[in-house]
């Protein structure tokens, strides 16, 4: 399977995950009127703050959006590079550099999220241990 086809499949999988997530939000928030028939409207309102989700749900949507945006950019750049045109190849190389920069920025932020989560988990483990030791 070609790299392009693999990346298209990955994008399709991410798009399905986004659709499932937004459909669940639509059901949980009882967004049944015609205004919310398009899941994109729900996503836009969540990201703009018009619909407020719990932190972890908002985080999940932001993660999915980051992945989809980068995946789309990668696909577009691969297609550009595949043409073989000298100018397109030059533009693709610039786009690859920008995409690497963006991917590293997102990766750094997610690693910071992981570090914060580990700190919370460690503290909760300590609290549980102390409570277990002092419970009668």
mmCIF file of C-alpha atoms in Angstrom:
data_model
loop_
_atom_site.group_PDB
_atom_site.id
_atom_site.type_symbol
_atom_site.label_atom_id
_atom_site.label_comp_id
_atom_site.label_asym_id
_atom_site.label_seq_id
_atom_site.Cartn_x
_atom_site.Cartn_y
_atom_site.Cartn_z
ATOM 1 C CA UNK A 1 0.000 0.000 0.000
ATOM 2 C CA UNK A 2 1.379 3.395 -0.949
ATOM 3 C CA UNK A 3 2.223 6.018 1.644
ATOM 4 C CA UNK A 4 -0.483 8.245 0.164
ATOM 5 C CA UNK A 5 -3.136 5.541 0.556
ATOM 6 C CA UNK A 6 -1.997 4.812 4.127
ATOM 7 C CA UNK A 7 -2.287 8.478 5.051
ATOM 8 C CA UNK A 8 -5.699 8.756 3.379
ATOM 9 C CA UNK A 9 -6.883 5.775 5.440
ATOM 10 C CA UNK A 10 -5.518 7.394 8.602
ATOM 11 C CA UNK A 11 -7.335 10.644 7.795
ATOM 12 C CA UNK A 12 -10.550 8.734 7.170
ATOM 13 C CA UNK A 13 -10.194 7.002 10.542
ATOM 14 C CA UNK A 14 -9.626 10.339 12.303
ATOM 15 C CA UNK A 15 -12.643 11.854 10.542
ATOM 16 C CA UNK A 16 -14.779 8.945 11.770
ATOM 17 C CA UNK A 17 -13.522 9.480 15.323
ATOM 18 C CA UNK A 18 -14.443 13.177 15.086
ATOM 19 C CA UNK A 19 -17.907 12.282 13.790
ATOM 20 C CA UNK A 20 -18.491 9.794 16.614
ATOM 21 C CA UNK A 21 -17.339 12.328 19.206
ATOM 22 C CA UNK A 22 -19.532 15.140 17.843
ATOM 23 C CA UNK A 23 -22.530 12.818 17.508
ATOM 24 C CA UNK A 24 -22.147 11.861 21.171
ATOM 25 C CA UNK A 25 -21.959 15.538 22.152
ATOM 26 C CA UNK A 26 -25.060 16.261 20.079
ATOM 27 C CA UNK A 27 -26.977 13.495 21.865
ATOM 28 C CA UNK A 28 -25.709 14.321 25.359
ATOM 29 C CA UNK A 29 -26.466 18.037 24.964
ATOM 30 C CA UNK A 30 -29.856 17.440 23.280
ATOM 31 C CA UNK A 31 -28.898 19.492 20.235
ATOM 32 C CA UNK A 32 -31.794 18.292 18.116
ATOM 33 C CA UNK A 33 -32.880 21.427 16.294
ATOM 34 C CA UNK A 34 -32.094 22.076 12.622
ATOM 35 C CA UNK A 35 -29.247 24.446 13.453
ATOM 36 C CA UNK A 36 -27.208 21.475 14.682
ATOM 37 C CA UNK A 37 -27.860 19.030 11.833
ATOM 38 C CA UNK A 38 -24.356 19.807 10.559
ATOM 39 C CA UNK A 39 -21.793 18.445 13.008
ATOM 40 C CA UNK A 40 -19.355 21.122 11.816
ATOM 41 C CA UNK A 41 -21.582 23.753 13.422
ATOM 42 C CA UNK A 42 -21.366 21.909 16.731
ATOM 43 C CA UNK A 43 -17.591 21.680 16.442
ATOM 44 C CA UNK A 44 -17.260 25.366 15.599
ATOM 45 C CA UNK A 45 -19.415 26.347 18.568
ATOM 46 C CA UNK A 46 -17.402 24.130 20.914
ATOM 47 C CA UNK A 47 -14.085 25.520 19.717
ATOM 48 C CA UNK A 48 -15.376 29.105 19.881
ATOM 49 C CA UNK A 49 -16.724 28.608 23.409
ATOM 50 C CA UNK A 50 -20.418 28.971 22.533
ATOM 51 C CA UNK A 51 -20.970 25.365 23.624
ATOM 52 C CA UNK A 52 -19.065 24.567 26.776
ATOM 53 C CA UNK A 53 -17.977 21.005 27.393
ATOM 54 C CA UNK A 54 -16.247 19.483 30.344
ATOM 55 C CA UNK A 55 -12.508 19.989 30.161
ATOM 56 C CA UNK A 56 -11.626 16.451 29.090
ATOM 57 C CA UNK A 57 -14.224 16.448 26.301
ATOM 58 C CA UNK A 58 -12.962 19.784 24.994
ATOM 59 C CA UNK A 59 -9.412 18.437 25.179
ATOM 60 C CA UNK A 60 -10.381 15.346 23.183
ATOM 61 C CA UNK A 61 -11.900 17.463 20.419
ATOM 62 C CA UNK A 62 -8.823 19.688 20.318
ATOM 63 C CA UNK A 63 -6.604 16.599 20.024
ATOM 64 C CA UNK A 64 -8.699 15.173 17.187
ATOM 65 C CA UNK A 65 -8.737 18.541 15.408
ATOM 66 C CA UNK A 66 -4.941 18.865 15.674
ATOM 67 C CA UNK A 67 -4.464 15.381 14.273
ATOM 68 C CA UNK A 68 -6.892 15.916 11.400
ATOM 69 C CA UNK A 69 -5.410 19.293 10.463
ATOM 70 C CA UNK A 70 -1.876 17.895 10.392
ATOM 71 C CA UNK A 71 -2.969 14.772 8.546
ATOM 72 C CA UNK A 72 -4.710 16.870 5.879
ATOM 73 C CA UNK A 73 -1.616 19.053 5.524
ATOM 74 C CA UNK A 74 0.550 15.947 5.149
ATOM 75 C CA UNK A 75 -1.719 14.501 2.470
ATOM 76 C CA UNK A 76 -1.811 17.759 0.535
ATOM 77 C CA UNK A 77 1.963 18.045 0.722
ATOM 78 C CA UNK A 78 2.509 14.444 -0.369
ATOM 79 C CA UNK A 79 0.237 14.998 -3.350
ATOM 80 C CA UNK A 80 2.122 18.176 -4.209
ATOM 81 C CA UNK A 81 5.476 16.378 -4.027
ATOM 82 C CA UNK A 82 4.156 13.485 -6.085
ATOM 83 C CA UNK A 83 3.546 15.667 -9.145
ATOM 84 C CA UNK A 84 7.261 15.789 -9.924
ATOM 85 C CA UNK A 85 7.047 19.429 -10.996
ATOM 86 C CA UNK A 86 10.158 21.322 -9.850
ATOM 87 C CA UNK A 87 8.216 24.272 -8.407
ATOM 88 C CA UNK A 88 5.696 21.962 -6.721
ATOM 89 C CA UNK A 89 8.547 19.955 -5.217
ATOM 90 C CA UNK A 90 10.129 23.152 -3.868
ATOM 91 C CA UNK A 91 6.783 24.203 -2.352
ATOM 92 C CA UNK A 92 6.294 20.697 -0.956
ATOM 93 C CA UNK A 93 9.672 20.827 0.763
ATOM 94 C CA UNK A 94 8.761 24.144 2.375
ATOM 95 C CA UNK A 95 5.420 22.685 3.427
ATOM 96 C CA UNK A 96 7.151 19.615 4.890
ATOM 97 C CA UNK A 97 9.381 21.929 6.969
ATOM 98 C CA UNK A 98 6.383 23.883 8.245
ATOM 99 C CA UNK A 99 4.498 20.690 9.013
ATOM 100 C CA UNK A 100 7.457 19.280 10.961
ATOM 101 C CA UNK A 101 7.591 22.516 12.968
ATOM 102 C CA UNK A 102 3.860 22.308 13.716
ATOM 103 C CA UNK A 103 4.033 18.592 14.564
ATOM 104 C CA UNK A 104 6.900 19.217 16.974
ATOM 105 C CA UNK A 105 4.995 22.083 18.605
ATOM 106 C CA UNK A 106 1.910 19.907 19.090
ATOM 107 C CA UNK A 107 4.010 16.977 20.302
ATOM 108 C CA UNK A 108 5.718 19.211 22.870
ATOM 109 C CA UNK A 109 2.351 20.444 24.179
ATOM 110 C CA UNK A 110 1.001 16.896 24.447
ATOM 111 C CA UNK A 111 4.148 15.758 26.262
ATOM 112 C CA UNK A 112 3.586 18.614 28.710
ATOM 113 C CA UNK A 113 0.014 17.338 29.167
ATOM 114 C CA UNK A 114 1.393 13.868 29.871
ATOM 115 C CA UNK A 115 3.887 15.228 32.404
ATOM 116 C CA UNK A 116 1.129 17.122 34.207
ATOM 117 C CA UNK A 117 -1.024 14.004 34.224
ATOM 118 C CA UNK A 118 1.846 11.973 35.705
ATOM 119 C CA UNK A 119 2.241 14.562 38.464
ATOM 120 C CA UNK A 120 -1.469 14.341 39.273
ATOM 121 C CA UNK A 121 -1.365 10.531 39.233
ATOM 122 C CA UNK A 122 1.666 10.488 41.542
ATOM 123 C CA UNK A 123 -0.048 12.808 44.015
ATOM 124 C CA UNK A 124 -3.260 10.773 43.909
ATOM 125 C CA UNK A 125 -1.247 7.577 44.529
ATOM 126 C CA UNK A 126 0.394 9.267 47.523
ATOM 127 C CA UNK A 127 -2.978 10.395 48.883
ATOM 128 C CA UNK A 128 -4.435 6.906 48.437
ATOM 129 C CA UNK A 129 -1.427 5.340 50.169
ATOM 130 C CA UNK A 130 -1.636 7.730 53.140
ATOM 131 C CA UNK A 131 -5.379 7.239 53.449
ATOM 132 C CA UNK A 132 -4.981 3.434 53.311
ATOM 133 C CA UNK A 133 -2.305 3.574 56.022
ATOM 134 C CA UNK A 134 -4.413 5.726 58.347
ATOM 135 C CA UNK A 135 -7.844 4.243 57.713
ATOM 136 C CA UNK A 136 -9.278 2.307 60.613
#
